[in-house]
Coordinates of C-alpha atoms and ligand atoms in Angstrom, one line a residue:
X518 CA 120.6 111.8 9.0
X519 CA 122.5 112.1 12.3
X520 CA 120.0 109.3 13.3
X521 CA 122.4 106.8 11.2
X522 CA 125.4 108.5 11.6
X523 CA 127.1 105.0 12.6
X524 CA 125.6 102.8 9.7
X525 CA 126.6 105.5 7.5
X526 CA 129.7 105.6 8.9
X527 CA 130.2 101.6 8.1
X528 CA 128.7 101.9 4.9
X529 CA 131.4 104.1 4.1
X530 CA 134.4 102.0 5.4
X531 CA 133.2 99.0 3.8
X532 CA 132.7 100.8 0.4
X533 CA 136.2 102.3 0.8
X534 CA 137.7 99.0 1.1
X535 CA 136.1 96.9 -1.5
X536 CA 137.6 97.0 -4.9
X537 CA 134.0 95.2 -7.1
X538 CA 131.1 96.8 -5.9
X539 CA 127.7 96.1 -7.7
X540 CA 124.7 98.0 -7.3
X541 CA 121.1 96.9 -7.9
X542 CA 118.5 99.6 -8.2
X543 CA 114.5 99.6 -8.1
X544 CA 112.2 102.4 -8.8
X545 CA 113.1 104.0 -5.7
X546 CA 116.0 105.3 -6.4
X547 CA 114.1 107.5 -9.2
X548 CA 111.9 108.7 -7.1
X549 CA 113.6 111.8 -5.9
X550 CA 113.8 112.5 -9.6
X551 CA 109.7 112.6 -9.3
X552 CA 109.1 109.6 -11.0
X553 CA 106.8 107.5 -9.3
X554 CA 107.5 103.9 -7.6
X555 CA 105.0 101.0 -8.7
X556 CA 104.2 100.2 -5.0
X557 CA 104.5 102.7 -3.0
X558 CA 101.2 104.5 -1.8
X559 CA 100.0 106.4 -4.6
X560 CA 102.5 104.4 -7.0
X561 CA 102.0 103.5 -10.5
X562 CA 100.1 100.2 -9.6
X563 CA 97.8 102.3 -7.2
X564 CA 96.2 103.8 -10.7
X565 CA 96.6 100.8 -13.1
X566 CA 96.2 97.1 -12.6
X567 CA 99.5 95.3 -13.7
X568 CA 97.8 92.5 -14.8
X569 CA 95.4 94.6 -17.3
X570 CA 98.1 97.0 -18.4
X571 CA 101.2 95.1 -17.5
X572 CA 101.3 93.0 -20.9
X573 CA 101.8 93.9 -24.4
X574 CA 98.1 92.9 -25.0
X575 CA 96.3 94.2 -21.9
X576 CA 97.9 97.9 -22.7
X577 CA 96.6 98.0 -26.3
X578 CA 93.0 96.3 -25.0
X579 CA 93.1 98.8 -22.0
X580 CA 94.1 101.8 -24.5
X581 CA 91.1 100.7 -26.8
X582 CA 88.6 100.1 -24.0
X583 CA 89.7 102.5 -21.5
X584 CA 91.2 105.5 -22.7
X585 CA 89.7 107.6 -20.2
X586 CA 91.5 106.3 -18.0
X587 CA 94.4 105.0 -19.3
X588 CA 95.4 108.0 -21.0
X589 CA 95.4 110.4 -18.3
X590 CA 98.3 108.6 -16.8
X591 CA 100.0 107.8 -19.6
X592 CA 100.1 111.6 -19.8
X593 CA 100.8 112.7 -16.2
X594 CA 103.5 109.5 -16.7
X595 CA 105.0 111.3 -19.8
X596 CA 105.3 114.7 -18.2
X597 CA 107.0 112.9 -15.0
X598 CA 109.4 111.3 -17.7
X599 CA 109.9 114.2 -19.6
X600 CA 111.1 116.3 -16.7
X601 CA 112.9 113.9 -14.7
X602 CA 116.6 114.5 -14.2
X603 CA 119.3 112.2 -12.2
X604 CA 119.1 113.5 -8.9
X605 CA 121.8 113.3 -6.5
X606 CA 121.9 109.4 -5.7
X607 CA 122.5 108.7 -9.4
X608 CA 125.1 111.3 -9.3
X609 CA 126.7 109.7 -5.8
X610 CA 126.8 105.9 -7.2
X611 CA 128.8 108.2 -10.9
X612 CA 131.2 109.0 -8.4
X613 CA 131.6 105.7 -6.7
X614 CA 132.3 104.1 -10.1
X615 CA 134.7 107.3 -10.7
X616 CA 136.6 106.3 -7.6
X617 CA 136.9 102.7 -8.7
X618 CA 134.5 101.7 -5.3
X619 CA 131.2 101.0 -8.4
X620 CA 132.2 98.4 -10.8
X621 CA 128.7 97.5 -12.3
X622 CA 124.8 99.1 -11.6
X623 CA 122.1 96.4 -12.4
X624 CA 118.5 98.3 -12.6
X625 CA 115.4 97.3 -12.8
X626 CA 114.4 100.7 -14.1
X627 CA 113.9 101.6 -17.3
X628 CA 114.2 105.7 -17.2
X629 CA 117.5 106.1 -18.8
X630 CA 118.8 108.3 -15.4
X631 CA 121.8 106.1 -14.2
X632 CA 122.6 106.4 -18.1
X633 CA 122.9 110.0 -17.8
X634 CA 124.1 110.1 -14.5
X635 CA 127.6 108.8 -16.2
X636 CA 127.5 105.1 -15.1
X637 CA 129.1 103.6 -17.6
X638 CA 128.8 99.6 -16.6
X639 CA 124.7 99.8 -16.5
X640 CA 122.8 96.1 -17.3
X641 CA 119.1 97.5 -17.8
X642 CA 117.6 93.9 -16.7
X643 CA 113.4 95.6 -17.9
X644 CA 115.0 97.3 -21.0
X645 CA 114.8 101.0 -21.5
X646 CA 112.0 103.1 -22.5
X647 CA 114.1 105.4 -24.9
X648 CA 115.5 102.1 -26.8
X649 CA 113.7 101.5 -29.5
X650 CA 113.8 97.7 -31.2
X651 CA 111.9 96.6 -34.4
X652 CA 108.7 94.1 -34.5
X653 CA 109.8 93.2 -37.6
X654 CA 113.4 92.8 -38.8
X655 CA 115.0 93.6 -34.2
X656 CA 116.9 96.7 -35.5
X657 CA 117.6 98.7 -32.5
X658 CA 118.2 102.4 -32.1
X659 CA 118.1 104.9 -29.4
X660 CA 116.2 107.9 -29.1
X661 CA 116.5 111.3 -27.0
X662 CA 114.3 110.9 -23.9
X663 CA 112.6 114.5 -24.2
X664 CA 111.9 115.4 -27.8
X665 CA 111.1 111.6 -28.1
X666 CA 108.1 112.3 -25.3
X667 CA 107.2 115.4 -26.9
X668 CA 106.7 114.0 -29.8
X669 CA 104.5 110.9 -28.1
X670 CA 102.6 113.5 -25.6
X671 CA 101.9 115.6 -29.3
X672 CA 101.0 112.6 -31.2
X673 CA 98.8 111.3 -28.5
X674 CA 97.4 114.5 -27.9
X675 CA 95.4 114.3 -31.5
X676 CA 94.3 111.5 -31.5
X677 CA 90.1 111.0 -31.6
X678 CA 89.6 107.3 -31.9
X679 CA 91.7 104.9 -29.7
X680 CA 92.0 102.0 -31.9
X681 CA 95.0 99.7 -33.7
X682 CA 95.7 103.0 -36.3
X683 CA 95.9 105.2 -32.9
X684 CA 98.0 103.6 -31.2
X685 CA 100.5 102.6 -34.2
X686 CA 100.3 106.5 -35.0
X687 CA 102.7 106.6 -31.5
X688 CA 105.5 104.1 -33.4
X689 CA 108.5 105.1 -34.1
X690 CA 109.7 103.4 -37.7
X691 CA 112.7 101.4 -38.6
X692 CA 115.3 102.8 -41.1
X693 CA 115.9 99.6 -42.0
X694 CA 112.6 98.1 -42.9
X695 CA 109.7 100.6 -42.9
X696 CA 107.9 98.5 -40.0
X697 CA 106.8 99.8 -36.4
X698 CA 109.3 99.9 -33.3
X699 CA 108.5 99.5 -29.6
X700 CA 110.3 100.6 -26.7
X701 CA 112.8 98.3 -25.7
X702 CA 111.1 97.5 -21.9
X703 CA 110.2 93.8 -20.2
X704 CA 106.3 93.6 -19.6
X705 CA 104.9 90.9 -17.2
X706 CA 105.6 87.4 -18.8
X707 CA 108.2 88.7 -21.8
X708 CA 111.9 87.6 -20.8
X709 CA 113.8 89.4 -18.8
X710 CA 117.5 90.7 -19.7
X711 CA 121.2 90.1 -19.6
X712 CA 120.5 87.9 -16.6
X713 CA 123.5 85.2 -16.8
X714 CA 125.6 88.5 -16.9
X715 CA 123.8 90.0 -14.1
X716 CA 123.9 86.9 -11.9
X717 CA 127.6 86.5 -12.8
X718 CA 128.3 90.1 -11.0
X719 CA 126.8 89.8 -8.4
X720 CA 128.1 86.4 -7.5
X721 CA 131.8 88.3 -8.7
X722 CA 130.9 91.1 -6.2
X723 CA 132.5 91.7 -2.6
X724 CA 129.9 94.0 -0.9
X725 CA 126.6 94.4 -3.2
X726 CA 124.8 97.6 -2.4
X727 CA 120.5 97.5 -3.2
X728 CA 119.0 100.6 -3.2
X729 CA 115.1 101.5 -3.8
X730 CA 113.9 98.0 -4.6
X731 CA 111.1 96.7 -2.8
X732 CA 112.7 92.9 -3.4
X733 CA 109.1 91.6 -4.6
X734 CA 109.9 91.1 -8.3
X735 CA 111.9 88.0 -9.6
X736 CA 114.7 87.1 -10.8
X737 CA 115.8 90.9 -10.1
X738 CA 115.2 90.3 -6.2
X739 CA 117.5 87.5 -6.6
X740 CA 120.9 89.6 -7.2
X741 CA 121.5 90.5 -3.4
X742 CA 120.8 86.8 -2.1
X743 CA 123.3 85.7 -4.8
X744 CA 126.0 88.2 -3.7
X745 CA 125.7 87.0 -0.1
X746 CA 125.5 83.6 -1.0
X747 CA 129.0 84.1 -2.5
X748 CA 130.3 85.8 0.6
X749 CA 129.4 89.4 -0.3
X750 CA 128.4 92.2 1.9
X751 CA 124.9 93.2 1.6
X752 CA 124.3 97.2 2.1
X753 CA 120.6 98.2 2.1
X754 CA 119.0 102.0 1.5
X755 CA 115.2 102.1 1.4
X756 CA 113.3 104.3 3.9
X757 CA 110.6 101.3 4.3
X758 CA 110.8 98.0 5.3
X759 CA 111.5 95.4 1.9
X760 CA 112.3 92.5 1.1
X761 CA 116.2 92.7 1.6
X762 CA 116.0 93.3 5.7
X763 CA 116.8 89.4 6.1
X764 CA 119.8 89.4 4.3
X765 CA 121.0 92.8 4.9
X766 CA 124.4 93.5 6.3
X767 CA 123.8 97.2 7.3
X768 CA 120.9 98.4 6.7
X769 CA 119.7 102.2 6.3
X770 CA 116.6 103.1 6.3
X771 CA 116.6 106.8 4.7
X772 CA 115.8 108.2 0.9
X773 CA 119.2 107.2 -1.5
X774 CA 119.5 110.9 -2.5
X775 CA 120.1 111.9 1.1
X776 CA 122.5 108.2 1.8
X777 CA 124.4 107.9 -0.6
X778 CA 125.7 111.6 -1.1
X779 CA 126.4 111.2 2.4
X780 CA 128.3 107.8 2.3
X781 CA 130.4 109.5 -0.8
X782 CA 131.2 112.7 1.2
X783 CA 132.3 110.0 4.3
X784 CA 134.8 108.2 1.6
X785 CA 136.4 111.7 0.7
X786 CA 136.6 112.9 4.3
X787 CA 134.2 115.9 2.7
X788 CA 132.0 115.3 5.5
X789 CA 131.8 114.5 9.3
Ligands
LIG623 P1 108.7 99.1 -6.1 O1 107.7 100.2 -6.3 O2 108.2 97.7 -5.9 O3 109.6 99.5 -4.8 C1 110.2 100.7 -4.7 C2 111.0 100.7 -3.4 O4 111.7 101.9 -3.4 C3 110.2 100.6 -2.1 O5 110.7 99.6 -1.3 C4 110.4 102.0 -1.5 O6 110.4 101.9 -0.1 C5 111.7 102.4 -2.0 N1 111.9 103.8 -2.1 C6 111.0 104.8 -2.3 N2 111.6 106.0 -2.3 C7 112.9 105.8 -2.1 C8 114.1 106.7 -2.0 N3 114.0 108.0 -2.2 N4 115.3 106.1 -1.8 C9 115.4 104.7 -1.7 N5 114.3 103.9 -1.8 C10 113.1 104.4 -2.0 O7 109.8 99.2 -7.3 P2 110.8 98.0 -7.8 O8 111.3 97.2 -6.6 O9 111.8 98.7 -8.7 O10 108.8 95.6 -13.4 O11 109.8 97.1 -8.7 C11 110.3 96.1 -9.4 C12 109.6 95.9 -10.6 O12 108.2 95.8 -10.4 C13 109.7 97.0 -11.6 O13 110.9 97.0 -12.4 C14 108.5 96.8 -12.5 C15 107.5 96.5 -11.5 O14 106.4 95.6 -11.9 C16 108.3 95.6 -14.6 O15 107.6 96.5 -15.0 C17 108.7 94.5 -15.4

């Protein structure tokens, strides 16, 4: 950590002075919280092909087709989910929207954790898993993250056959009409959320802060080049290289759990 001392150290004035922060979050920032990225080594696309299992209609062909595969990482997926908890760089950008530095988080994650870290201005740009919308009549509802996966990982569990009737048997059901809900996520070629908001903040923002993104996925890779097109400050944690180095004000290359902790403990003079 010592190693970036000074860029911490300028993070932390800049943040300190700024008065409409907006964050925008990837995968990595979960990852302390053992969930795994899509593209890191060994991420999520390392085991499936987002093409095949990315869509709506790959997953359920993939499910029927290849379960022995597919199901074994929806599994180890599940368990990851289940026991997930914010770790301490959710908890850091809580109390940088506590000390009115944070104004709005956009995410590209759909894990519920900044939720439950306490942000309270969150735009969830992919959805979220544990938001459930009906196929039928778009009643929405949420549900709790771990006795809703228990529930899936039990359901799943008996299942013999992986067909249509299998894979319905995982639905939750609307109150309102009796038909079958699916999490409320974006797959590859369904519309993405909230964006006019989320390009209106970032465009609003003064310094823009993007953490554990690997800048390759549109329009979400689009927020920090609208902030510094606007005259914005662009702050950058990932520990590899991404797609954000070119417009990048500071940039730190170290884990957001360890950075942003840091950066908060700089702000309250808790820290050297
Ligand atoms: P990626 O997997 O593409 O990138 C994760 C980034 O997090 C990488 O740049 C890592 O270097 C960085 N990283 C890993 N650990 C970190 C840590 N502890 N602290 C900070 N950074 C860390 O994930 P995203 O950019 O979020 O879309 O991917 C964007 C979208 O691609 C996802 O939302 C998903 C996927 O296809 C949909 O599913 C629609």
């Amino acid at each position: 950590m010592g190693q970036w001392k000074q860029e911490l150290e300028k993070a932390a004035t800049i943040l300190s002075r700024a008065t409409r922060v907006t964050v925008s979050t990837g995968a990595g920032i979960s990852a302390e919280s053992s969930i795994p990225t899509f593209r890191d080594p060994g991420g999520l696309w390392d085991q499936i092909n987002p093409m095949e299992a990315g869509t709506a209609k790959g997953l359920l062909r993939a499910f029927q087709t290849k379960s022995r595969i597919i199901v074994p990482i929806l599994m180890t997926m599940l368990d990851r989910f289940e026991k997930a908890e914010p770790n301490a760089g959710h908890k850091a950008l809580f109390d940088l929207e506590k000390m009115g530095i944070v104004r709005t988080v956009i995410t590209q994650n759909v894990d519920n954790l900044h939720k439950e870290a306490g942000t309270t201005d969150l735009i969830e740009v992919h959805g979220n898993l544990f938001k459930m919308v009906c196929l039928s009549c778009g009643w929405e509802r949420e549900v709790d993250r771990k006795p809703y996966i228990e529930m899936i990982r039990n359901r799943l569990s008996m299942i013999d056959v992986y067909d249509l009737d299998a894979l319905l048997s995982l639905a939750v059901i609307c109150d309102q009409c009796r038909s079958v809900m699916r999490p409320d996520v974006v797959m590859f070629g369904e519309a993405v959320k909230s964006m006019p908001r989320a390009f209106r903040v970032s465009a609003e923002s003064d310094v823009m802060l993007v953490l554990g993104t690997s800048g390759v996925v549109f329009p979400a890779a689009s927020f920090p080049v609208e902030a510094k097109k606007a005259g914005a400050g662009v702050i950058v944690i990932n520990p590899t290289e991404n797609g954000f180095r070119h417009c990048s004000d500071i940039y730190i290359p170290m884990k957001a759990g360890d950075a942003l902790p840091a950066i908060v403990g700089k702000i309250t003079g808790c820290s050297g």
